[in-house]
PDB file of C-alpha atoms in Angstrom:
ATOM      1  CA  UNK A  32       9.135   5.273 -10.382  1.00 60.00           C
ATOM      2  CA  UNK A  33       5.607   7.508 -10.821  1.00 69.00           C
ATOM      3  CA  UNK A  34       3.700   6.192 -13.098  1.00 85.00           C
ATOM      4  CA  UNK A  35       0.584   8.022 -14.400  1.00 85.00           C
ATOM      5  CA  UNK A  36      -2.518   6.045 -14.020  1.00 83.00           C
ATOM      6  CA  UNK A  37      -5.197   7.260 -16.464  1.00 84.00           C
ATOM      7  CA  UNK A  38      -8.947   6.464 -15.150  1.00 80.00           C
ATOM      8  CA  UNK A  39     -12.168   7.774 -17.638  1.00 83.00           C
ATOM      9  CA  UNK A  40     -15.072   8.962 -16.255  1.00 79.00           C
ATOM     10  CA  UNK A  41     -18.024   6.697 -16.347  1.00 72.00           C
ATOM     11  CA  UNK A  42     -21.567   6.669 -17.085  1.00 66.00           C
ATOM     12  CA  UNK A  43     -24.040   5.719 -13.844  1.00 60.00           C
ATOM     13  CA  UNK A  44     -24.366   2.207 -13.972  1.00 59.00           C
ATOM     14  CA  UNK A  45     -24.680  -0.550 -10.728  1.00 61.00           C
ATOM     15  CA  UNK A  46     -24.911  -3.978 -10.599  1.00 61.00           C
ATOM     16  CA  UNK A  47     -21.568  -5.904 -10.971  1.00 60.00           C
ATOM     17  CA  UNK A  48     -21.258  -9.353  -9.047  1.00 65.00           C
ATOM     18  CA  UNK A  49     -18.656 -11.750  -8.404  1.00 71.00           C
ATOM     19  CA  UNK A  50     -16.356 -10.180  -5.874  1.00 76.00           C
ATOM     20  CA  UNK A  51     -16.205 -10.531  -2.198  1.00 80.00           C
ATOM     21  CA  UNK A  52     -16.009  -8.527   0.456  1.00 83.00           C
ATOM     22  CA  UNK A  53     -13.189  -7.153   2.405  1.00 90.00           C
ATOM     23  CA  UNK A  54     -12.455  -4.319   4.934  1.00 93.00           C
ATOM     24  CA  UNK A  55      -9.423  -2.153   4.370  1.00 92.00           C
ATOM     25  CA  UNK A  56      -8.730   0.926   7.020  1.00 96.00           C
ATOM     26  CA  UNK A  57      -6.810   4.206   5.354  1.00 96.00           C
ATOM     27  CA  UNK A  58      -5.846   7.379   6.570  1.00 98.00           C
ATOM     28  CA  UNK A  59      -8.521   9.890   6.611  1.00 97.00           C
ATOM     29  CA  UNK A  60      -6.033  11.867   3.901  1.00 98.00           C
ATOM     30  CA  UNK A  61      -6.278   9.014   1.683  1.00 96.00           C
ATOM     31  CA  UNK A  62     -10.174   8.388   2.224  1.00 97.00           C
ATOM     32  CA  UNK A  63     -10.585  12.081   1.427  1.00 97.00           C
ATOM     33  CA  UNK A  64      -8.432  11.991  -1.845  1.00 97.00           C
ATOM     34  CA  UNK A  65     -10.421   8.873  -2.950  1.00 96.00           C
ATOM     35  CA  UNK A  66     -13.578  10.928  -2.326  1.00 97.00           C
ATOM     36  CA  UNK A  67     -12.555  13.478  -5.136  1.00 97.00           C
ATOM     37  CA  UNK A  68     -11.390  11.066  -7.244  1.00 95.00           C
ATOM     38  CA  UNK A  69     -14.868   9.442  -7.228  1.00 95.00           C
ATOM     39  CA  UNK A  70     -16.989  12.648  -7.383  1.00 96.00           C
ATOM     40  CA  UNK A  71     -14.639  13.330 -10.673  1.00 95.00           C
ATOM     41  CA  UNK A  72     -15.170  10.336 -12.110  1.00 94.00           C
ATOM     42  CA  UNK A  73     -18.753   9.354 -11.372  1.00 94.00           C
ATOM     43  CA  UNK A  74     -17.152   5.631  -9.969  1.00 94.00           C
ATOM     44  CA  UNK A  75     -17.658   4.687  -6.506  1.00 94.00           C
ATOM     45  CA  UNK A  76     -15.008   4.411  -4.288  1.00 94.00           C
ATOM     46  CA  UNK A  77     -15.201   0.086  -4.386  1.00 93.00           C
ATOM     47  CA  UNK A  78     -14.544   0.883  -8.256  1.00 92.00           C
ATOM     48  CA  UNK A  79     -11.605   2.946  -8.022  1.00 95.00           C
ATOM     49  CA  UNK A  80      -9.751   0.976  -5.379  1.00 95.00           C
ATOM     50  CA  UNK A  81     -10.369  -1.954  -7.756  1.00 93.00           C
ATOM     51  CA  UNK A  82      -9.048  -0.065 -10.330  1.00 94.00           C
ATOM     52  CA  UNK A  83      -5.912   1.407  -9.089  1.00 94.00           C
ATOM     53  CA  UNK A  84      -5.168  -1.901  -7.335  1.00 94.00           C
ATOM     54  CA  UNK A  85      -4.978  -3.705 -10.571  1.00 93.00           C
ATOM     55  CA  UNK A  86      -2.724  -1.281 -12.132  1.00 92.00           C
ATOM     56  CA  UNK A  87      -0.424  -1.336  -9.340  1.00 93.00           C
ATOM     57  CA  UNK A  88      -0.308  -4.806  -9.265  1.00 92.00           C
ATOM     58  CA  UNK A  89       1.278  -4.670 -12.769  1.00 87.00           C
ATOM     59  CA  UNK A  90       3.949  -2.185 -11.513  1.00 91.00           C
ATOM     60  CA  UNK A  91       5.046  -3.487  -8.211  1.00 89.00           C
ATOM     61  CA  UNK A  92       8.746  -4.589  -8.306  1.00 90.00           C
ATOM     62  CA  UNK A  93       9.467  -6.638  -5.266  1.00 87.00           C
ATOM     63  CA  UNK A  94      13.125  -6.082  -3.844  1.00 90.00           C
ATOM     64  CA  UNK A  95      15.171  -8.993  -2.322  1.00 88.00           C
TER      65      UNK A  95
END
């Protein structure tokens, strides 16, 4: 079930509010691949886990 998730680069921009804060650990692997993702982009990391969170939300089939 891959899916392509399509993310556009953005202009530099900070300031969004509203969210709160959590601590998530990840594979150094995964933290690396997040790192290019964001250097690609110009999002930070915070953004693109937001991101691709919210699309797989929409995806996620649960199993019983």
């Amino acid at each position: 079930m891959a899916q392509e998730i399509k993310i556009t680069k953005k202009a530099v921009r900070k300031g969004d509010d509203g969210y709160k804060i959590i601590s998530v650990r990840m594979k150094e692997e995964m933290l690396e691949k997040l790192e290019e993702l964001s250097a690609k982009t110009n999002r930070s990391r915070n953004e693109l886990i937001n991101l691709l969170l919210e699309s797989a939300i929409e995806i996620v089939k649960i199993e019983e």
